Each structure stands twice: as C-alpha cells, then as structure tokens.
Amino acid sequence: MNLSQELKLPEVGLTGFETPLNADEQAIQASAHRFAREVLRPLGRELDKMTAEQVIAPGSPYYSVFAEAAKLGLDSDLLAQLPPDMAVRVESMIGEEMGWGDAGLAISLGAAGFPLEMAKAVGNQELIELCTGKIGCWMITHPDKGSDVTVYDIKRDWPSGAQGNKGNMLAKVGKDEIIINGQCSAWVSNGAVAQVALGYLGADYGNGFFDADGRPHGVAVIIPLDLPGVSRGKPLDKLGQRSLPQGEIYFDNVKLPKRFAVALQDEYYGNHTSAWSYAGTHMGQTFTGVARAAFELALQYCHERKQGGQLLIDHQLTRFRLGDMLRRVELCRGVARRSLAYARQTPHGHAYATASAKVTVTQECMQVVDEALQLFGGAGLSREYAIEKIYRDARAALVEDGENRVLTMRLGMLAQQLYAEGWSQN
Ligand SMILES: Cc1cc2nc3c(=O)[nH]c(=O)nc-3n(C[C@H](O)[C@H](O)[C@H](O)COP(=O)(O)OP(=O)(O)OC[C@H]3O[C@@H](n4cnc5c(N)ncnc54)[C@H](O)[C@@H]3O)c2cc1C
C-alpha cells in the first residue's frame, strides 16, 4: 500500500491521474500543449468558419500548420529513440494534445505523415525521400467501398458464392509498371490538398480481380499526386472537422513504377490491417483529447454560470455530471493507451482489435461532449462558444475510420474467429 501522511489533493496533470512523468516526458508534453493551445486551437476555430474552398485556397492559413508542426520535431524519429513503454506514453500524450487543440488539424497532421510512415515501415529509401516534406493522405475507401474495406473474412462476412467488393479504384499490375484507373472516396482526409498518397486498390495481376473464394486481390502503393492523369474533385463541405480538407482524387491511366508498391498480392491484407490499425491508434488518442477539451470547458463554465441561487458547480447534480464526464475521459485515455501499446508492441496485432478501442473512445467522447454542451444550456448551441464546434467535430468521429456499429459487429466476428481457434474455451 502506498501510504499518505496527510489528506491532500491527488497528483494530477494535463493528462489527468497520470503516473509521474520523467523530465523528458514533461518537456515533450509541455511543448505539445503549447502548440495545441497557441497554434491548433485558434487556427482550427478560424478554419471552421471558412468554406471548404477557402480552407484549401493558396495563401490559406491552413498550410501554416505543417511548418509549425515541423518546428516541434515530435515525430516518429523521436519516438523510435525512446524505450518502448516510454514511446507509447509519449505518443499517447502528444496525440491527446493534438486532439485537445483541434480534431480536424490533428487528423490532417496524422494523415499528412501516413505515406512517409509506411515508406519507413517497409524500409524503402526511395519512397522515404519521395514522401518527406510532402502532405500525404491515405486512400482506402472508394465511393462504393466504405464499410466494405473492413471485410477480411470473405467466407463468414459476405454472401456465399458472391464476389467481394473490389471498389472503384483499380490497378493493373504488370512486370515493371502499375496502371491505375478510377477514384477514391470524397472522404479521404487531406484528399483536397495532398501531394502524395498511400493507396489501397483492387488489383489485377493478370488473372482477374478475385481469388477462387471471391476475395478481391489488392495492391498498396505510394502515389505521387503530380503524375499525369491525376485530378481532384471539389473539396468536401461537411458538418464537423472542417479544418480537415477532404475530397476525391481521380486517376486516368496513371502509370507508376512497380517499385512504388509497398504490398503486392500476398502481402496486401497483412499490410492493410497494419495500416488501418496505425490509423485507428491515432483516432484513440485524438478523441481522448477532444473529450478532455469538452470536459475542461464545461468545468470552467460551471464556475462562471449561476442558477438556483449559486454557481452551477455548487449543485450536487452538476458535480455528478462533471464527475461522470471526468471518469469517461479517464476511460478514453486508459483504453486508447492500452490499444496503442498493443498495436506498437505486439508482433501480430489486428485492426479489429484497434477498432475496439476506437469505438469505445469515440462513443465515450461523444457522451462527454454531449453532456458538456448540455451543461452550457442555450449558450452551448451558440457559435460564440467553442463547445458547439467540438460537438460537430466529435460527431464525425463515429463514422470516421470505420462506422462504429460496423466495427463493433466485426469485433464480434473476431471473437467468433478466435473462438473457432480455441480462444476462451478453458
Ligand atoms: C471525418 C472523416 C475522415 C475520413 N478519413 C478517411 C481517410 O483518410 N481515408 C479514407 O479512405 N476514408 C476516410 N473516411 C471514410 C470512412 O472510413 C468511411 O466513411 C467509413 O468507413 C464508412 O463508410 P461509408 O461512409 O461509405 O458508409 P457505409 O459503409 O455506406 O455505411 C452506411 C451505413 O450502413 C451500415 N452498414 C455498412 N455495412 C454494413 C453491413 N455489412 N451490415 C450492416 N450494416 C452495414 C453502416 O453501419 C452505416 O450506418 C473518413 C470519414 C470521415 C467521416
């Protein structure tokens, strides 16, 4: 037992009831928080009020976020130098600060580095150089292939005898060259501004798009988006995360060298689950930060607003509501960080395991944000207060990176698959 000599308030930091941070962790957290408070928050609020076209127009303040983030130096090279447990704690704290600052910009920064992280993961120096310093995006969904990108077990998860969904962005994979036709969905984060993409495409290696079970073949490729035949749709106008520019990218006979592939036929689904899991871990940290931001705003407002003859904070019911929010923020953090540790440290993680945390965090985040807005009363609905933007940002997360009900259904199917292999039968 850890005995206290006197009754006093508990140790607490930006990330709540945290075990003591060492000096390096404290310094990293402080600079991430400063960046979130001084750059992401004001910029996110400014971009939220602009049209989708204005956000991506040349000279838009949106582009400043990349130079500001680069100055911080809080990237995967830094994490790679840290002991594994510390790397997880630091990555989680940085991600939480980014989400606390602005959800849309946090996702934009994460997506921007996605192709580079994949190039590093496969150890391809040419692709690392190609992606460095560029705004990236991750194209996995297509107009007719949304939730279907998360189908892995074609026998259990698809109508018997029917071919799977190969999507709308397709590749012919030749001896030395890949030819791409079609388009990604309008939902691709950074799609409207990206200079390089990590794409997941249906692929024909010379014997059609499907294997004998009807499962689509695929190829994962890094694509420079200045190649002939690449064009864009209009930037997407949407409810929340308006600081995140999204939009379709079209491909008309776009040719690229086969060496730009990061996963061919046999490695495709393994690479796919790793990439999706990588994205999911960011969702967990980001929306923990969003939940914390909403809780803090509500806590502050309850110290300013008087009803029933006293400040809201002095009512028992209000304290209960804040206590309920605080425990949910702690729940988000705990689940997000455990899931991050599992994804980074376990030799065979799985995107459905990461999705379990993504669903929990975003659902809990939505509950916290909803209650925060309710605590503001009518003021919560006004554009004058930050909470209504946070509400819209959080709402998008229930669909982003996989719709939550579909993900939960697939988690149940994962339980079915694991049970069939003997798991939990003891
Ligand atoms: C903010 C945001 C950012 C995003 N960023 C990216 C990105 O960077 N890259 C990218 O490629 N995509 C991105 N997406 C796309 C996102 O992954 C998809 O929106 C999501 O996977 C759901 O697909 P969908 O929108 O086509 O919905 P659909 O799959 O059409 O789902 C519609 C409804 O049908 C239900 N449904 C679907 N399948 C089934 C089933 N088998 N059984 C029962 N019900 C089902 C779902 O529950 C849902 O309610 C982003 C989306 C958002 C909102």
mmCIF file of N, CA, C and O in Angstrom, residues 90-184:
data_model
loop_
_atom_site.group_PDB
_atom_site.id
_atom_site.type_symbol
_atom_site.label_atom_id
_atom_site.label_comp_id
_atom_site.label_asym_id
_atom_site.label_seq_id
_atom_site.Cartn_x
_atom_site.Cartn_y
_atom_site.Cartn_z
ATOM 1 N N VAL A 90 4.549 8.650 -24.518
ATOM 2 C CA VAL A 90 4.798 9.938 -25.190
ATOM 3 C C VAL A 90 3.893 10.087 -26.420
ATOM 4 O O VAL A 90 3.273 11.134 -26.635
ATOM 5 N N GLU A 91 3.796 9.025 -27.218
ATOM 6 C CA GLU A 91 2.945 9.111 -28.416
ATOM 7 C C GLU A 91 1.500 9.393 -28.011
ATOM 8 O O GLU A 91 0.804 10.189 -28.643
ATOM 9 N N SER A 92 1.080 8.753 -26.938
ATOM 10 C CA SER A 92 -0.295 8.950 -26.492
ATOM 11 C C SER A 92 -0.520 10.378 -25.996
ATOM 12 O O SER A 92 -1.538 11.010 -26.294
ATOM 13 N N MET A 93 0.462 10.922 -25.267
ATOM 14 C CA MET A 93 0.301 12.293 -24.751
ATOM 15 C C MET A 93 0.329 13.313 -25.886
ATOM 16 O O MET A 93 -0.448 14.271 -25.884
ATOM 17 N N ILE A 94 1.205 13.094 -26.861
ATOM 18 C CA ILE A 94 1.250 14.033 -27.998
ATOM 19 C C ILE A 94 -0.089 13.991 -28.743
ATOM 20 O O ILE A 94 -0.687 15.022 -29.049
ATOM 21 N N GLY A 95 -0.572 12.776 -29.018
ATOM 22 C CA GLY A 95 -1.840 12.640 -29.754
ATOM 23 C C GLY A 95 -2.992 13.298 -29.014
ATOM 24 O O GLY A 95 -3.847 13.947 -29.619
ATOM 25 N N GLU A 96 -2.999 13.134 -27.696
ATOM 26 C CA GLU A 96 -4.080 13.739 -26.901
ATOM 27 C C GLU A 96 -4.033 15.266 -26.984
ATOM 28 O O GLU A 96 -5.071 15.926 -27.114
ATOM 29 N N GLU A 97 -2.822 15.821 -26.926
ATOM 30 C CA GLU A 97 -2.719 17.285 -27.022
ATOM 31 C C GLU A 97 -3.211 17.781 -28.378
ATOM 32 O O GLU A 97 -3.887 18.809 -28.468
ATOM 33 N N MET A 98 -2.867 17.036 -29.436
ATOM 34 C CA MET A 98 -3.292 17.460 -30.786
ATOM 35 C C MET A 98 -4.833 17.483 -30.862
ATOM 36 O O MET A 98 -5.425 18.419 -31.381
ATOM 37 N N GLY A 99 -5.464 16.424 -30.351
ATOM 38 C CA GLY A 99 -6.932 16.375 -30.362
ATOM 39 C C GLY A 99 -7.531 17.458 -29.486
ATOM 40 O O GLY A 99 -8.569 18.038 -29.809
ATOM 41 N N TRP A 100 -6.886 17.741 -28.364
ATOM 42 C CA TRP A 100 -7.349 18.808 -27.462
ATOM 43 C C TRP A 100 -7.318 20.156 -28.203
ATOM 44 O O TRP A 100 -8.187 21.002 -28.003
ATOM 45 N N GLY A 101 -6.297 20.316 -29.066
ATOM 46 C CA GLY A 101 -6.168 21.577 -29.819
ATOM 47 C C GLY A 101 -7.232 21.701 -30.889
ATOM 48 O O GLY A 101 -8.042 22.637 -30.889
ATOM 49 N N ASP A 102 -7.287 20.747 -31.790
ATOM 50 C CA ASP A 102 -8.294 20.767 -32.871
ATOM 51 C C ASP A 102 -8.324 19.395 -33.541
ATOM 52 O O ASP A 102 -7.297 18.942 -34.079
ATOM 53 N N ALA A 103 -9.496 18.766 -33.529
ATOM 54 C CA ALA A 103 -9.601 17.397 -34.054
ATOM 55 C C ALA A 103 -9.248 17.339 -35.541
ATOM 56 O O ALA A 103 -8.496 16.465 -35.987
ATOM 57 N N GLY A 104 -9.792 18.270 -36.324
ATOM 58 C CA GLY A 104 -9.569 18.232 -37.774
ATOM 59 C C GLY A 104 -8.097 18.386 -38.123
ATOM 60 O O GLY A 104 -7.562 17.652 -38.964
ATOM 61 N N LEU A 105 -7.425 19.335 -37.461
ATOM 62 C CA LEU A 105 -5.999 19.539 -37.750
ATOM 63 C C LEU A 105 -5.165 18.367 -37.227
ATOM 64 O O LEU A 105 -4.157 18.000 -37.845
ATOM 65 N N ALA A 106 -5.578 17.775 -36.095
ATOM 66 C CA ALA A 106 -4.865 16.602 -35.584
ATOM 67 C C ALA A 106 -4.922 15.475 -36.615
ATOM 68 O O ALA A 106 -3.913 14.820 -36.899
ATOM 69 N N ILE A 107 -6.097 15.262 -37.210
ATOM 70 C CA ILE A 107 -6.233 14.196 -38.207
ATOM 71 C C ILE A 107 -5.453 14.573 -39.470
ATOM 72 O O ILE A 107 -4.802 13.743 -40.102
ATOM 73 N N SER A 108 -5.515 15.841 -39.831
ATOM 74 C CA SER A 108 -4.796 16.282 -41.029
ATOM 75 C C SER A 108 -3.287 16.045 -40.871
ATOM 76 O O SER A 108 -2.621 15.541 -41.791
ATOM 77 N N LEU A 109 -2.748 16.377 -39.709
ATOM 78 C CA LEU A 109 -1.307 16.166 -39.477
ATOM 79 C C LEU A 109 -0.974 14.679 -39.501
ATOM 80 O O LEU A 109 0.046 14.262 -40.061
ATOM 81 N N GLY A 110 -1.839 13.859 -38.901
ATOM 82 C CA GLY A 110 -1.600 12.409 -38.894
ATOM 83 C C GLY A 110 -1.628 11.839 -40.300
ATOM 84 O O GLY A 110 -0.725 11.083 -40.710
ATOM 85 N N ALA A 111 -2.641 12.222 -41.081
ATOM 86 C CA ALA A 111 -2.773 11.713 -42.457
ATOM 87 C C ALA A 111 -1.616 12.206 -43.325
ATOM 88 O O ALA A 111 -1.122 11.485 -44.203
ATOM 89 N N ALA A 112 -1.149 13.431 -43.051
ATOM 90 C CA ALA A 112 -0.077 14.011 -43.865
ATOM 91 C C ALA A 112 1.184 13.150 -43.806
ATOM 92 O O ALA A 112 1.913 13.014 -44.791
ATOM 93 N N GLY A 113 1.427 12.547 -42.641
ATOM 94 C CA GLY A 113 2.644 11.740 -42.496
ATOM 95 C C GLY A 113 2.451 10.261 -42.791
ATOM 96 O O GLY A 113 3.411 9.485 -42.692
ATOM 97 N N PHE A 114 1.253 9.866 -43.167
ATOM 98 C CA PHE A 114 0.948 8.434 -43.320
ATOM 99 C C PHE A 114 1.796 7.753 -44.406
ATOM 100 O O PHE A 114 2.425 6.708 -44.155
ATOM 101 N N PRO A 115 1.880 8.309 -45.630
ATOM 102 C CA PRO A 115 2.714 7.636 -46.646
ATOM 103 C C PRO A 115 4.178 7.526 -46.202
ATOM 104 O O PRO A 115 4.819 6.491 -46.426
ATOM 105 N N LEU A 116 4.693 8.579 -45.547
ATOM 106 C CA LEU A 116 6.089 8.534 -45.078
ATOM 107 C C LEU A 116 6.272 7.423 -44.044
ATOM 108 O O LEU A 116 7.268 6.680 -44.084
ATOM 109 N N GLU A 117 5.316 7.293 -43.128
ATOM 110 C CA GLU A 117 5.433 6.242 -42.107
ATOM 111 C C GLU A 117 5.405 4.861 -42.746
ATOM 112 O O GLU A 117 6.110 3.957 -42.312
ATOM 113 N N MET A 118 4.602 4.696 -43.773
ATOM 114 C CA MET A 118 4.572 3.392 -44.468
ATOM 115 C C MET A 118 5.909 3.150 -45.187
ATOM 116 O O MET A 118 6.453 2.042 -45.159
ATOM 117 N N ALA A 119 6.433 4.190 -45.823
ATOM 118 C CA ALA A 119 7.729 4.050 -46.508
ATOM 119 C C ALA A 119 8.813 3.650 -45.518
ATOM 120 O O ALA A 119 9.661 2.796 -45.804
ATOM 121 N N LYS A 120 8.771 4.253 -44.323
ATOM 122 C CA LYS A 120 9.744 3.878 -43.281
ATOM 123 C C LYS A 120 9.515 2.437 -42.837
ATOM 124 O O LYS A 120 10.477 1.685 -42.630
ATOM 125 N N ALA A 121 8.254 2.062 -42.673
ATOM 126 C CA ALA A 121 7.948 0.714 -42.170
ATOM 127 C C ALA A 121 8.439 -0.362 -43.127
ATOM 128 O O ALA A 121 8.907 -1.416 -42.692
ATOM 129 N N VAL A 122 8.345 -0.089 -44.447
ATOM 130 C CA VAL A 122 8.824 -1.094 -45.406
ATOM 131 C C VAL A 122 10.319 -0.896 -45.708
ATOM 132 O O VAL A 122 10.919 -1.698 -46.419
ATOM 133 N N GLY A 123 10.884 0.173 -45.185
ATOM 134 C CA GLY A 123 12.330 0.399 -45.324
ATOM 135 C C GLY A 123 12.766 0.741 -46.742
ATOM 136 O O GLY A 123 13.847 0.341 -47.169
ATOM 137 N N ASN A 124 11.948 1.495 -47.462
ATOM 138 C CA ASN A 124 12.260 1.837 -48.846
ATOM 139 C C ASN A 124 12.771 3.290 -48.914
ATOM 140 O O ASN A 124 11.986 4.241 -48.806
ATOM 141 N N GLN A 125 14.085 3.446 -49.092
ATOM 142 C CA GLN A 125 14.707 4.763 -49.040
ATOM 143 C C GLN A 125 14.183 5.688 -50.142
ATOM 144 O O GLN A 125 13.954 6.875 -49.911
ATOM 145 N N GLU A 126 13.983 5.146 -51.331
ATOM 146 C CA GLU A 126 13.479 5.978 -52.439
ATOM 147 C C GLU A 126 12.106 6.570 -52.076
ATOM 148 O O GLU A 126 11.842 7.757 -52.296
ATOM 149 N N LEU A 127 11.250 5.730 -51.482
ATOM 150 C CA LEU A 127 9.912 6.202 -51.114
ATOM 151 C C LEU A 127 9.968 7.147 -49.912
ATOM 152 O O LEU A 127 9.180 8.097 -49.821
ATOM 153 N N ILE A 128 10.914 6.894 -49.014
ATOM 154 C CA ILE A 128 11.076 7.810 -47.866
ATOM 155 C C ILE A 128 11.398 9.212 -48.401
ATOM 156 O O ILE A 128 10.783 10.201 -48.006
ATOM 157 N N GLU A 129 12.329 9.273 -49.349
ATOM 158 C CA GLU A 129 12.703 10.587 -49.908
ATOM 159 C C GLU A 129 11.550 11.208 -50.678
ATOM 160 O O GLU A 129 11.312 12.408 -50.615
ATOM 161 N N LEU A 130 10.810 10.354 -51.372
ATOM 162 C CA LEU A 130 9.651 10.842 -52.146
ATOM 163 C C LEU A 130 8.590 11.482 -51.240
ATOM 164 O O LEU A 130 7.930 12.458 -51.615
ATOM 165 N N CYS A 131 8.421 10.918 -50.048
ATOM 166 C CA CYS A 131 7.324 11.365 -49.170
ATOM 167 C C CYS A 131 7.740 12.454 -48.175
ATOM 168 O O CYS A 131 6.876 13.150 -47.631
ATOM 169 N N THR A 132 9.038 12.589 -47.953
ATOM 170 C CA THR A 132 9.494 13.540 -46.925
ATOM 171 C C THR A 132 9.131 14.977 -47.298
ATOM 172 O O THR A 132 9.329 15.395 -48.444
ATOM 173 N N GLY A 133 8.578 15.679 -46.320
ATOM 174 C CA GLY A 133 8.239 17.093 -46.532
ATOM 175 C C GLY A 133 6.980 17.316 -47.341
ATOM 176 O O GLY A 133 6.640 18.454 -47.670
ATOM 177 N N LYS A 134 6.268 16.244 -47.687
ATOM 178 C CA LYS A 134 5.045 16.395 -48.503
ATOM 179 C C LYS A 134 3.801 16.181 -47.641
ATOM 180 O O LYS A 134 3.840 15.470 -46.637
ATOM 181 N N ILE A 135 2.705 16.751 -48.087
ATOM 182 C CA ILE A 135 1.414 16.492 -47.436
ATOM 183 C C ILE A 135 0.890 15.178 -48.000
ATOM 184 O O ILE A 135 0.712 15.039 -49.214
ATOM 185 N N GLY A 136 0.673 14.229 -47.115
ATOM 186 C CA GLY A 136 0.214 12.913 -47.550
ATOM 187 C C GLY A 136 -1.262 12.694 -47.271
ATOM 188 O O GLY A 136 -1.927 13.493 -46.596
ATOM 189 N N CYS A 137 -1.771 11.582 -47.811
ATOM 190 C CA CYS A 137 -3.130 11.142 -47.488
ATOM 191 C C CYS A 137 -3.172 9.619 -47.565
ATOM 192 O O CYS A 137 -2.233 8.991 -48.078
ATOM 193 N N TRP A 138 -4.249 9.061 -47.082
ATOM 194 C CA TRP A 138 -4.433 7.602 -47.026
ATOM 195 C C TRP A 138 -5.744 7.271 -47.738
ATOM 196 O O TRP A 138 -6.819 7.585 -47.229
ATOM 197 N N MET A 139 -5.645 6.686 -48.930
ATOM 198 C CA MET A 139 -6.845 6.393 -49.733
ATOM 199 C C MET A 139 -7.177 4.922 -49.549
ATOM 200 O O MET A 139 -6.509 4.068 -50.149
ATOM 201 N N ILE A 140 -8.182 4.650 -48.753
ATOM 202 C CA ILE A 140 -8.567 3.252 -48.575
ATOM 203 C C ILE A 140 -10.030 3.043 -48.940
ATOM 204 O O ILE A 140 -10.416 1.986 -49.436
ATOM 205 N N THR A 141 -10.865 4.081 -48.720
ATOM 206 C CA THR A 141 -12.278 3.952 -49.101
ATOM 207 C C THR A 141 -12.499 4.520 -50.507
ATOM 208 O O THR A 141 -11.805 5.446 -50.944
ATOM 209 N N HIS A 142 -13.461 3.917 -51.193
ATOM 210 C CA HIS A 142 -13.845 4.334 -52.547
ATOM 211 C C HIS A 142 -15.336 4.673 -52.510
ATOM 212 O O HIS A 142 -16.016 4.324 -51.529
ATOM 213 N N PRO A 143 -15.885 5.297 -53.554
ATOM 214 C CA PRO A 143 -17.309 5.665 -53.476
ATOM 215 C C PRO A 143 -18.215 4.476 -53.137
ATOM 216 O O PRO A 143 -19.138 4.614 -52.342
ATOM 217 N N ASP A 144 -17.964 3.312 -53.722
ATOM 218 C CA ASP A 144 -18.827 2.146 -53.476
ATOM 219 C C ASP A 144 -18.200 1.165 -52.496
ATOM 220 O O ASP A 144 -18.650 0.022 -52.375
ATOM 221 N N LYS A 145 -17.154 1.560 -51.838
ATOM 222 C CA LYS A 145 -16.475 0.664 -50.897
ATOM 223 C C LYS A 145 -16.139 1.449 -49.630
ATOM 224 O O LYS A 145 -15.046 1.989 -49.486
ATOM 225 N N GLY A 146 -17.149 1.564 -48.742
ATOM 226 C CA GLY A 146 -16.953 2.276 -47.479
ATOM 227 C C GLY A 146 -16.655 1.255 -46.389
ATOM 228 O O GLY A 146 -15.519 0.808 -46.214
ATOM 229 N N SER A 147 -17.713 0.823 -45.680
ATOM 230 C CA SER A 147 -17.521 -0.201 -44.629
ATOM 231 C C SER A 147 -16.935 -1.485 -45.201
ATOM 232 O O SER A 147 -16.294 -2.247 -44.470
ATOM 233 N N ASP A 148 -17.125 -1.711 -46.478
ATOM 234 C CA ASP A 148 -16.622 -2.969 -47.070
ATOM 235 C C ASP A 148 -15.090 -3.061 -47.060
ATOM 236 O O ASP A 148 -14.555 -4.158 -47.222
ATOM 237 N N VAL A 149 -14.399 -1.946 -46.849
ATOM 238 C CA VAL A 149 -12.934 -2.069 -46.770
ATOM 239 C C VAL A 149 -12.527 -2.856 -45.522
ATOM 240 O O VAL A 149 -11.395 -3.317 -45.413
ATOM 241 N N THR A 150 -13.453 -2.990 -44.570
ATOM 242 C CA THR A 150 -13.103 -3.685 -43.322
ATOM 243 C C THR A 150 -13.469 -5.175 -43.367
ATOM 244 O O THR A 150 -13.376 -5.860 -42.353
ATOM 245 N N VAL A 151 -13.884 -5.670 -44.542
ATOM 246 C CA VAL A 151 -14.183 -7.105 -44.674
ATOM 247 C C VAL A 151 -12.875 -7.861 -44.899
ATOM 248 O O VAL A 151 -12.183 -7.641 -45.890
ATOM 249 N N TYR A 152 -12.532 -8.735 -43.977
ATOM 250 C CA TYR A 152 -11.334 -9.568 -44.144
ATOM 251 C C TYR A 152 -11.676 -11.039 -44.363
ATOM 252 O O TYR A 152 -10.963 -11.745 -45.061
ATOM 253 N N ASP A 153 -12.763 -11.490 -43.726
ATOM 254 C CA ASP A 153 -13.090 -12.925 -43.778
ATOM 255 C C ASP A 153 -14.261 -13.106 -44.741
ATOM 256 O O ASP A 153 -15.421 -13.013 -44.360
ATOM 257 N N ILE A 154 -13.908 -13.324 -46.012
ATOM 258 C CA ILE A 154 -14.932 -13.339 -47.063
ATOM 259 C C ILE A 154 -15.918 -14.497 -46.851
ATOM 260 O O ILE A 154 -17.092 -14.391 -47.192
ATOM 261 N N LYS A 155 -15.484 -15.581 -46.218
ATOM 262 C CA LYS A 155 -16.398 -16.722 -46.032
ATOM 263 C C LYS A 155 -17.452 -16.430 -44.974
ATOM 264 O O LYS A 155 -18.611 -16.766 -45.139
ATOM 265 N N ARG A 156 -17.042 -15.797 -43.886
ATOM 266 C CA ARG A 156 -18.006 -15.536 -42.802
ATOM 267 C C ARG A 156 -18.777 -14.237 -43.003
ATOM 268 O O ARG A 156 -19.855 -14.065 -42.462
ATOM 269 N N ASP A 157 -18.184 -13.299 -43.750
ATOM 270 C CA ASP A 157 -18.671 -11.915 -43.716
ATOM 271 C C ASP A 157 -19.257 -11.438 -45.047
ATOM 272 O O ASP A 157 -19.434 -10.235 -45.236
ATOM 273 N N TRP A 158 -19.544 -12.371 -45.961
ATOM 274 C CA TRP A 158 -20.003 -11.939 -47.278
ATOM 275 C C TRP A 158 -20.997 -12.989 -47.800
ATOM 276 O O TRP A 158 -20.835 -14.175 -47.460
ATOM 277 N N PRO A 159 -21.987 -12.588 -48.593
ATOM 278 C CA PRO A 159 -22.954 -13.585 -49.084
ATOM 279 C C PRO A 159 -22.243 -14.730 -49.814
ATOM 280 O O PRO A 159 -21.360 -14.486 -50.653
ATOM 281 N N SER A 160 -22.617 -15.923 -49.479
ATOM 282 C CA SER A 160 -21.957 -17.106 -50.034
ATOM 283 C C SER A 160 -22.038 -17.126 -51.565
ATOM 284 O O SER A 160 -23.094 -16.868 -52.148
ATOM 285 N N GLY A 161 -20.937 -17.393 -52.207
ATOM 286 C CA GLY A 161 -20.908 -17.529 -53.671
ATOM 287 C C GLY A 161 -20.739 -16.211 -54.413
ATOM 288 O O GLY A 161 -20.448 -16.200 -55.606
ATOM 289 N N ALA A 162 -20.932 -15.076 -53.725
ATOM 290 C CA ALA A 162 -20.819 -13.773 -54.410
ATOM 291 C C ALA A 162 -19.367 -13.290 -54.368
ATOM 292 O O ALA A 162 -18.631 -13.586 -53.427
ATOM 293 N N GLN A 163 -18.978 -12.568 -55.417
ATOM 294 C CA GLN A 163 -17.640 -11.972 -55.402
ATOM 295 C C GLN A 163 -17.605 -10.781 -54.445
ATOM 296 O O GLN A 163 -18.606 -10.084 -54.272
ATOM 297 N N GLY A 164 -16.463 -10.537 -53.829
ATOM 298 C CA GLY A 164 -16.305 -9.418 -52.893
ATOM 299 C C GLY A 164 -16.375 -8.075 -53.620
ATOM 300 O O GLY A 164 -16.605 -8.006 -54.833
ATOM 301 N N ASN A 165 -16.157 -7.013 -52.869
ATOM 302 C CA ASN A 165 -16.240 -5.650 -53.406
ATOM 303 C C ASN A 165 -14.832 -5.182 -53.774
ATOM 304 O O ASN A 165 -14.009 -4.935 -52.898
ATOM 305 N N LYS A 166 -14.586 -5.039 -55.074
ATOM 306 C CA LYS A 166 -13.236 -4.637 -55.495
ATOM 307 C C LYS A 166 -13.063 -3.123 -55.511
ATOM 308 O O LYS A 166 -11.953 -2.622 -55.663
ATOM 309 N N GLY A 167 -14.147 -2.386 -55.340
ATOM 310 C CA GLY A 167 -14.045 -0.927 -55.237
ATOM 311 C C GLY A 167 -13.981 -0.242 -56.589
ATOM 312 O O GLY A 167 -14.165 -0.853 -57.647
ATOM 313 N N ASN A 168 -13.699 1.071 -56.541
ATOM 314 C CA ASN A 168 -13.735 1.901 -57.753
ATOM 315 C C ASN A 168 -12.364 2.406 -58.164
ATOM 316 O O ASN A 168 -12.249 3.205 -59.100
ATOM 317 N N MET A 169 -11.349 1.984 -57.434
ATOM 318 C CA MET A 169 -10.003 2.439 -57.806
ATOM 319 C C MET A 169 -9.186 1.178 -58.031
ATOM 320 O O MET A 169 -8.929 0.404 -57.104
ATOM 321 N N LEU A 170 -8.800 0.971 -59.301
ATOM 322 C CA LEU A 170 -8.299 -0.345 -59.693
ATOM 323 C C LEU A 170 -6.933 -0.232 -60.358
ATOM 324 O O LEU A 170 -6.641 0.742 -61.058
ATOM 325 N N ALA A 171 -6.146 -1.280 -60.138
ATOM 326 C CA ALA A 171 -4.794 -1.294 -60.699
ATOM 327 C C ALA A 171 -4.587 -2.524 -61.568
ATOM 328 O O ALA A 171 -5.056 -3.617 -61.234
ATOM 329 N N LYS A 172 -3.899 -2.305 -62.687
ATOM 330 C CA LYS A 172 -3.370 -3.429 -63.468
ATOM 331 C C LYS A 172 -1.898 -3.517 -63.100
ATOM 332 O O LYS A 172 -1.146 -2.554 -63.332
ATOM 333 N N VAL A 173 -1.495 -4.617 -62.536
ATOM 334 C CA VAL A 173 -0.114 -4.744 -62.089
ATOM 335 C C VAL A 173 0.655 -5.569 -63.118
ATOM 336 O O VAL A 173 0.374 -6.753 -63.329
ATOM 337 N N GLY A 174 1.606 -4.914 -63.794
ATOM 338 C CA GLY A 174 2.415 -5.587 -64.813
ATOM 339 C C GLY A 174 3.772 -5.975 -64.258
ATOM 340 O O GLY A 174 4.007 -5.959 -63.042
ATOM 341 N N LYS A 175 4.700 -6.290 -65.181
ATOM 342 C CA LYS A 175 6.032 -6.742 -64.761
ATOM 343 C C LYS A 175 6.800 -5.615 -64.052
ATOM 344 O O LYS A 175 7.379 -5.818 -62.996
ATOM 345 N N ASP A 176 6.756 -4.423 -64.664
ATOM 346 C CA ASP A 176 7.520 -3.305 -64.084
ATOM 347 C C ASP A 176 6.659 -2.101 -63.747
ATOM 348 O O ASP A 176 7.155 -1.124 -63.184
ATOM 349 N N GLU A 177 5.383 -2.164 -64.132
ATOM 350 C CA GLU A 177 4.581 -0.943 -64.065
ATOM 351 C C GLU A 177 3.200 -1.249 -63.474
ATOM 352 O O GLU A 177 2.667 -2.348 -63.643
ATOM 353 N N ILE A 178 2.629 -0.230 -62.827
ATOM 354 C CA ILE A 178 1.253 -0.326 -62.321
ATOM 355 C C ILE A 178 0.447 0.779 -63.003
ATOM 356 O O ILE A 178 0.895 1.935 -63.039
ATOM 357 N N ILE A 179 -0.722 0.402 -63.536
ATOM 358 C CA ILE A 179 -1.582 1.415 -64.187
ATOM 359 C C ILE A 179 -2.872 1.530 -63.372
ATOM 360 O O ILE A 179 -3.539 0.521 -63.099
ATOM 361 N N ILE A 180 -3.192 2.761 -62.990
ATOM 362 C CA ILE A 180 -4.323 2.994 -62.073
ATOM 363 C C ILE A 180 -5.428 3.770 -62.767
ATOM 364 O O ILE A 180 -5.185 4.783 -63.420
ATOM 365 N N ASN A 181 -6.660 3.284 -62.570
ATOM 366 C CA ASN A 181 -7.843 3.992 -63.058
ATOM 367 C C ASN A 181 -8.896 4.016 -61.964
ATOM 368 O O ASN A 181 -8.986 3.099 -61.149
ATOM 369 N N GLY A 182 -9.711 5.088 -61.970
ATOM 370 C CA GLY A 182 -10.818 5.170 -61.012
ATOM 371 C C GLY A 182 -10.629 6.312 -60.041
ATOM 372 O O GLY A 182 -9.952 7.294 -60.336
ATOM 373 N N GLN A 183 -11.224 6.166 -58.871
ATOM 374 C CA GLN A 183 -11.179 7.264 -57.896
ATOM 375 C C GLN A 183 -11.309 6.740 -56.471
ATOM 376 O O GLN A 183 -11.849 5.666 -56.242
ATOM 377 N N CYS A 184 -10.820 7.550 -55.535
ATOM 378 C CA CYS A 184 -11.050 7.255 -54.112
ATOM 379 C C CYS A 184 -12.316 7.986 -53.679
ATOM 380 O O CYS A 184 -12.888 8.757 -54.436
#
